[in-house]
PDB file of C-alpha atoms in Angstrom:
ATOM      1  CA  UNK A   1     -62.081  -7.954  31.531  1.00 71.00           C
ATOM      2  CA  UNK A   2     -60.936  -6.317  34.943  1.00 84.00           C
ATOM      3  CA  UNK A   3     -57.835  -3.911  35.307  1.00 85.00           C
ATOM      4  CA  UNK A   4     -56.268  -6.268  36.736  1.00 85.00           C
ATOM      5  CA  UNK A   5     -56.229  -9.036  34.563  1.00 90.00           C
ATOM      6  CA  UNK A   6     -55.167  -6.475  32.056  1.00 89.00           C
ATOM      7  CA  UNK A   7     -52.295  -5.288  33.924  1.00 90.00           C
ATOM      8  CA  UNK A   8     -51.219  -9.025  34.077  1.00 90.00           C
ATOM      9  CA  UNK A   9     -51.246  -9.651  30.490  1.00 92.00           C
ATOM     10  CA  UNK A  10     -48.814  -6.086  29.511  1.00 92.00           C
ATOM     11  CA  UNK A  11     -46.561  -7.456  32.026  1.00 93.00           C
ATOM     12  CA  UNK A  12     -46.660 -11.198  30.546  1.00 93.00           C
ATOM     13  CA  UNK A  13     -45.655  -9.633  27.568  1.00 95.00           C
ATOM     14  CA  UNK A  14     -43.189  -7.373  28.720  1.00 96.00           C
ATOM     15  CA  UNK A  15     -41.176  -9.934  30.411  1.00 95.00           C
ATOM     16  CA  UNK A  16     -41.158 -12.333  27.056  1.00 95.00           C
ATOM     17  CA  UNK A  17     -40.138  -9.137  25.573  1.00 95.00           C
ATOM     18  CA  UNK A  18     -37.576  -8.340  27.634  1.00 95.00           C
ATOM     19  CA  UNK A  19     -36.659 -12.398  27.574  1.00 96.00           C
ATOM     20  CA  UNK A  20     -36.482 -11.876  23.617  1.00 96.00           C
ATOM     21  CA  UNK A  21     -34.497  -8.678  23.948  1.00 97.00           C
ATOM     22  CA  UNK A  22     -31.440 -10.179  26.317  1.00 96.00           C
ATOM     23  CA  UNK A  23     -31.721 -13.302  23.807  1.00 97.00           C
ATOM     24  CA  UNK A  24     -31.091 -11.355  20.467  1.00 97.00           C
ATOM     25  CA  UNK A  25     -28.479  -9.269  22.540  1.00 96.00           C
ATOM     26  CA  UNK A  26     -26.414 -12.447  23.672  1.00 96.00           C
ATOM     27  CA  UNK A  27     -26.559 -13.261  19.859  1.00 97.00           C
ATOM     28  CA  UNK A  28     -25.494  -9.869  18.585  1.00 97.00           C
ATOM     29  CA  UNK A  29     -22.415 -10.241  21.508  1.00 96.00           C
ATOM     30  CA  UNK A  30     -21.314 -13.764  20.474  1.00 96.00           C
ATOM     31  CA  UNK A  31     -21.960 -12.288  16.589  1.00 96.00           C
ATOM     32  CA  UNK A  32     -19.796  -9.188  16.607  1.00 95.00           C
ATOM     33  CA  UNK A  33     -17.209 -11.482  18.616  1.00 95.00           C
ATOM     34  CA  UNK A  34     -17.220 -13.626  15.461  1.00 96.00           C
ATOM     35  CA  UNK A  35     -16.573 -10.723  13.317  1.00 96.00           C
ATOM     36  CA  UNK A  36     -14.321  -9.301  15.395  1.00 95.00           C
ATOM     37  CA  UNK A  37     -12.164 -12.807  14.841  1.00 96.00           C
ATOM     38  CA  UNK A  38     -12.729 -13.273  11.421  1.00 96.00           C
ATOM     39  CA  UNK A  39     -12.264  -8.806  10.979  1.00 95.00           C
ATOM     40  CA  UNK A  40      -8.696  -9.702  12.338  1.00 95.00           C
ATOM     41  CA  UNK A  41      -7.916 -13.328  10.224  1.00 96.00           C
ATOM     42  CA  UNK A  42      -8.545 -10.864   7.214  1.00 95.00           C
ATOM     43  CA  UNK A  43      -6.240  -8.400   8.025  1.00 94.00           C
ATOM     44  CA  UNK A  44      -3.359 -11.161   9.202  1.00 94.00           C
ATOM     45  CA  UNK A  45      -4.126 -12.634   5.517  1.00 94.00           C
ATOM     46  CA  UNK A  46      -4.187  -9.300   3.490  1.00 93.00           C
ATOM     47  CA  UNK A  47      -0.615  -8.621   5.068  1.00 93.00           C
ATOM     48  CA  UNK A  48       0.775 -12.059   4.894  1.00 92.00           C
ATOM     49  CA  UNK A  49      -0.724 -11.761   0.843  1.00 91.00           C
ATOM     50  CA  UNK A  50       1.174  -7.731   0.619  1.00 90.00           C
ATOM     51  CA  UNK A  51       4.157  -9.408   1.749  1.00 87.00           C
ATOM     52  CA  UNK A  52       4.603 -12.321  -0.235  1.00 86.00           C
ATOM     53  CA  UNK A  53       3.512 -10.576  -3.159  1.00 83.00           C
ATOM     54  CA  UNK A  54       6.683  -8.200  -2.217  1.00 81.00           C
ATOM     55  CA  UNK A  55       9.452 -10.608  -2.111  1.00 75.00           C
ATOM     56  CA  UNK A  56       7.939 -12.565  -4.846  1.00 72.00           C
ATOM     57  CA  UNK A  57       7.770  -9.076  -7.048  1.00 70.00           C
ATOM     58  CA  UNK A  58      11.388  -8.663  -5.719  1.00 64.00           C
ATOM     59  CA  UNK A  59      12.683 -12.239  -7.207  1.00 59.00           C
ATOM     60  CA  UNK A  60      10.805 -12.101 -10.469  1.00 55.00           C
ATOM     61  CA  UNK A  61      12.555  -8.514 -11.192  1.00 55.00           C
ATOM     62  CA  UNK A  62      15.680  -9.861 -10.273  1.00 55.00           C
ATOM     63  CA  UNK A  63      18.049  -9.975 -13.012  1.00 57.00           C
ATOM     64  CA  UNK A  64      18.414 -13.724 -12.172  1.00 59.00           C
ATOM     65  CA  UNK A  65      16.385 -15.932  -9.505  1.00 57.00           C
ATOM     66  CA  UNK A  66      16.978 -15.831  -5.902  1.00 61.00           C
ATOM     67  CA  UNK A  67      17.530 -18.242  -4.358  1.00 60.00           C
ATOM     68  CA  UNK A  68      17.079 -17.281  -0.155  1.00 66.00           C
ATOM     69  CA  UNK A  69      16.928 -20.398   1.552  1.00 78.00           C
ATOM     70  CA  UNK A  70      19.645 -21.925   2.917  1.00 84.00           C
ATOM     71  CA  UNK A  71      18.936 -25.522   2.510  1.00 85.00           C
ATOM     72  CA  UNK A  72      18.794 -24.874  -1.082  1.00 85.00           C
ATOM     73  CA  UNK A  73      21.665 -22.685  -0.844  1.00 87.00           C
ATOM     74  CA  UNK A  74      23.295 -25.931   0.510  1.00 90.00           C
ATOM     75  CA  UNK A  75      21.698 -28.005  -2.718  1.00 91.00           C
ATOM     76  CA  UNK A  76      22.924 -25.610  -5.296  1.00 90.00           C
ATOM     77  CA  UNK A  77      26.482 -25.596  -3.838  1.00 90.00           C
ATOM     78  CA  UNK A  78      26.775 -29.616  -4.454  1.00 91.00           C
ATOM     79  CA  UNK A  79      26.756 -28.072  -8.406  1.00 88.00           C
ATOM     80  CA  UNK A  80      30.075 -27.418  -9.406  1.00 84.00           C
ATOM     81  CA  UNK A  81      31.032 -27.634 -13.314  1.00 79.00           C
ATOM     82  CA  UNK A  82      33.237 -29.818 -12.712  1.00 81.00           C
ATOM     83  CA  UNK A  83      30.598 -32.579 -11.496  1.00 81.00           C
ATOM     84  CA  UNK A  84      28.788 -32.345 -13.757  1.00 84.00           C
ATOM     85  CA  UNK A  85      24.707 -33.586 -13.430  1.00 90.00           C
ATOM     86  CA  UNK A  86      23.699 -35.182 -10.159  1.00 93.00           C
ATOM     87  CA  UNK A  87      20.948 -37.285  -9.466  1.00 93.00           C
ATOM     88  CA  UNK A  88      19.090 -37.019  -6.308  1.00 94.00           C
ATOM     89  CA  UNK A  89      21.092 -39.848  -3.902  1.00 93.00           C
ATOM     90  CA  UNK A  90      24.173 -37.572  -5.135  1.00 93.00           C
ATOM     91  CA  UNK A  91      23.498 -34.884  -3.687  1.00 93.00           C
ATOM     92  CA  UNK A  92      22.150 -36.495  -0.852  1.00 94.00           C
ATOM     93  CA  UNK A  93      25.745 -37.846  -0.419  1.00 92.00           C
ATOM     94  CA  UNK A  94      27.125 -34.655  -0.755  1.00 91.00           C
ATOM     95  CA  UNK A  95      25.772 -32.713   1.891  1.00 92.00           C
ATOM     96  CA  UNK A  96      25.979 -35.660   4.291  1.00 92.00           C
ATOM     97  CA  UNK A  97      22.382 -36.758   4.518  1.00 91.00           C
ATOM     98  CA  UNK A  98      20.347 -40.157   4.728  1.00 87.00           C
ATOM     99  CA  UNK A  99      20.056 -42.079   1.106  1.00 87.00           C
ATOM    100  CA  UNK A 100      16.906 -43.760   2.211  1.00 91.00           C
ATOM    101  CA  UNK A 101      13.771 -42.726   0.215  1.00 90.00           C
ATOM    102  CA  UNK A 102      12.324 -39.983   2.353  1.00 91.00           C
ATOM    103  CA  UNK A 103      16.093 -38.707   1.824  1.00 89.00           C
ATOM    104  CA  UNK A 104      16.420 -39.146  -1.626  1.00 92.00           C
ATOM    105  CA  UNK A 105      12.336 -37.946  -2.386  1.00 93.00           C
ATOM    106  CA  UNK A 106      12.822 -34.760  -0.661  1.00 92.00           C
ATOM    107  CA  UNK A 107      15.932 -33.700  -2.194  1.00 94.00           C
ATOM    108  CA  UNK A 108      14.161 -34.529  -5.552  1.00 94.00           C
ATOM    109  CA  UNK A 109      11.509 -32.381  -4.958  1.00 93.00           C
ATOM    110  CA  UNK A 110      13.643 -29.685  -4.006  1.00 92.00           C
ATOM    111  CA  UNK A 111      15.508 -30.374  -7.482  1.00 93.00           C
ATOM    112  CA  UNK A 112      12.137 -30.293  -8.982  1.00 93.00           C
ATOM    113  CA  UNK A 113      11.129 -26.762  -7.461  1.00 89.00           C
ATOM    114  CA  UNK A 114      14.573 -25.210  -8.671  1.00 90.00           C
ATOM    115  CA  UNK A 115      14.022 -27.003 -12.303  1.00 90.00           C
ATOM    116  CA  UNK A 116      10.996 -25.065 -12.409  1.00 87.00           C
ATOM    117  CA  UNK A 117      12.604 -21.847 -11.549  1.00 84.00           C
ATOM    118  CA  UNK A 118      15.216 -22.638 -14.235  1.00 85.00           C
ATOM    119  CA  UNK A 119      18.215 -22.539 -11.844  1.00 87.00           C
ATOM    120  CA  UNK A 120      18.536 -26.380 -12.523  1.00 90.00           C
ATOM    121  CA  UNK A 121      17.817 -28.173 -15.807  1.00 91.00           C
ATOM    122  CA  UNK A 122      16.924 -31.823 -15.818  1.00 91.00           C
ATOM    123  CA  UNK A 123      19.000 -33.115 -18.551  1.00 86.00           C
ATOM    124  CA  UNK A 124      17.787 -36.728 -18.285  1.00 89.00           C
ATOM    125  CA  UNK A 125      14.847 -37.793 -16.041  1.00 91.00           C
ATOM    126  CA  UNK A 126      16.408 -37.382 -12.704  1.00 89.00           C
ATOM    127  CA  UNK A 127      19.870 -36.158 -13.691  1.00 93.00           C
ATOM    128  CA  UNK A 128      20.092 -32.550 -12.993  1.00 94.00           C
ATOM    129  CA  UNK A 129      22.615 -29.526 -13.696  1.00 91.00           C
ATOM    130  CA  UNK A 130      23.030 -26.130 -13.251  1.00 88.00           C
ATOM    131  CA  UNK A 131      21.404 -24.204 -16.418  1.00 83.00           C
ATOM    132  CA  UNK A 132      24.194 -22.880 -18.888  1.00 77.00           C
ATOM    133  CA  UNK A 133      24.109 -19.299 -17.471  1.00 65.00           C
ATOM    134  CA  UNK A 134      24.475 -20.331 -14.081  1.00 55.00           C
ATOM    135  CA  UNK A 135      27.097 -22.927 -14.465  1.00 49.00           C
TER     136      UNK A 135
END
């Protein structure tokens, strides 16, 4: 084998080395972009998880439960003792929505969620009152 033919060779291999090199370093780029991404969806979840775990700490300390938003603010005003229980449709009526079903099955729910934080008691399926130390 002559020099030269030699010389060819190294530098046939040294260019698919080099080929292979700027390959696996376009990989490691779009890689370390990938972690950088999911790096910074981890920290946006670890704070959203510190801060509900706050306010949820907060409310379960409370003395009594919390009640912060204000459409349910608006759904626990309807409940006066003097009405007595409500079904859904009435307190649809009372704070001046829609009585179709979407209506009526959201308010429910709602009724449902504040059951299960014993602000409400359902009495009767679907009839619903404050509990006796709220009333």
């Amino acid at each position: 084998m002559n020099t030269s033919t030699v010389l060819d060779l190294i530098a046939g291999r040294e260019a698919a080395a080099s080929a292979a090199r700027d390959q696996l370093r376009e990989q490691q780029a779009k890689l370390a972009a990938e972690v950088a991404a999911i790096d910074a969806e981890l920290a946006d979840l670890a704070t959203t998880r510190q801060t509900l775990t706050k306010i949820l700490a907060d409310e379960v300390t409370a003395s009594e439960p919390v009640v912060i938003s204000e459409s349910y603010q608006r759904i626990l005003a309807v409940f006066t003792p003097e009405r007595g229980a409500l079904r859904a449709k009435d307190v649809c009526l009372a704070l001046g929505i829609g009585t179709e079903p979407k209506d009526t099955e959201g308010i429910r729910a709602k009724l449902k969620r504040l059951v299960n934080r014993h602000i409400l008691t359902e009495s009767q399926p679907g009839l619903f009152t404050l509990t006796e130390n709220r009333a």
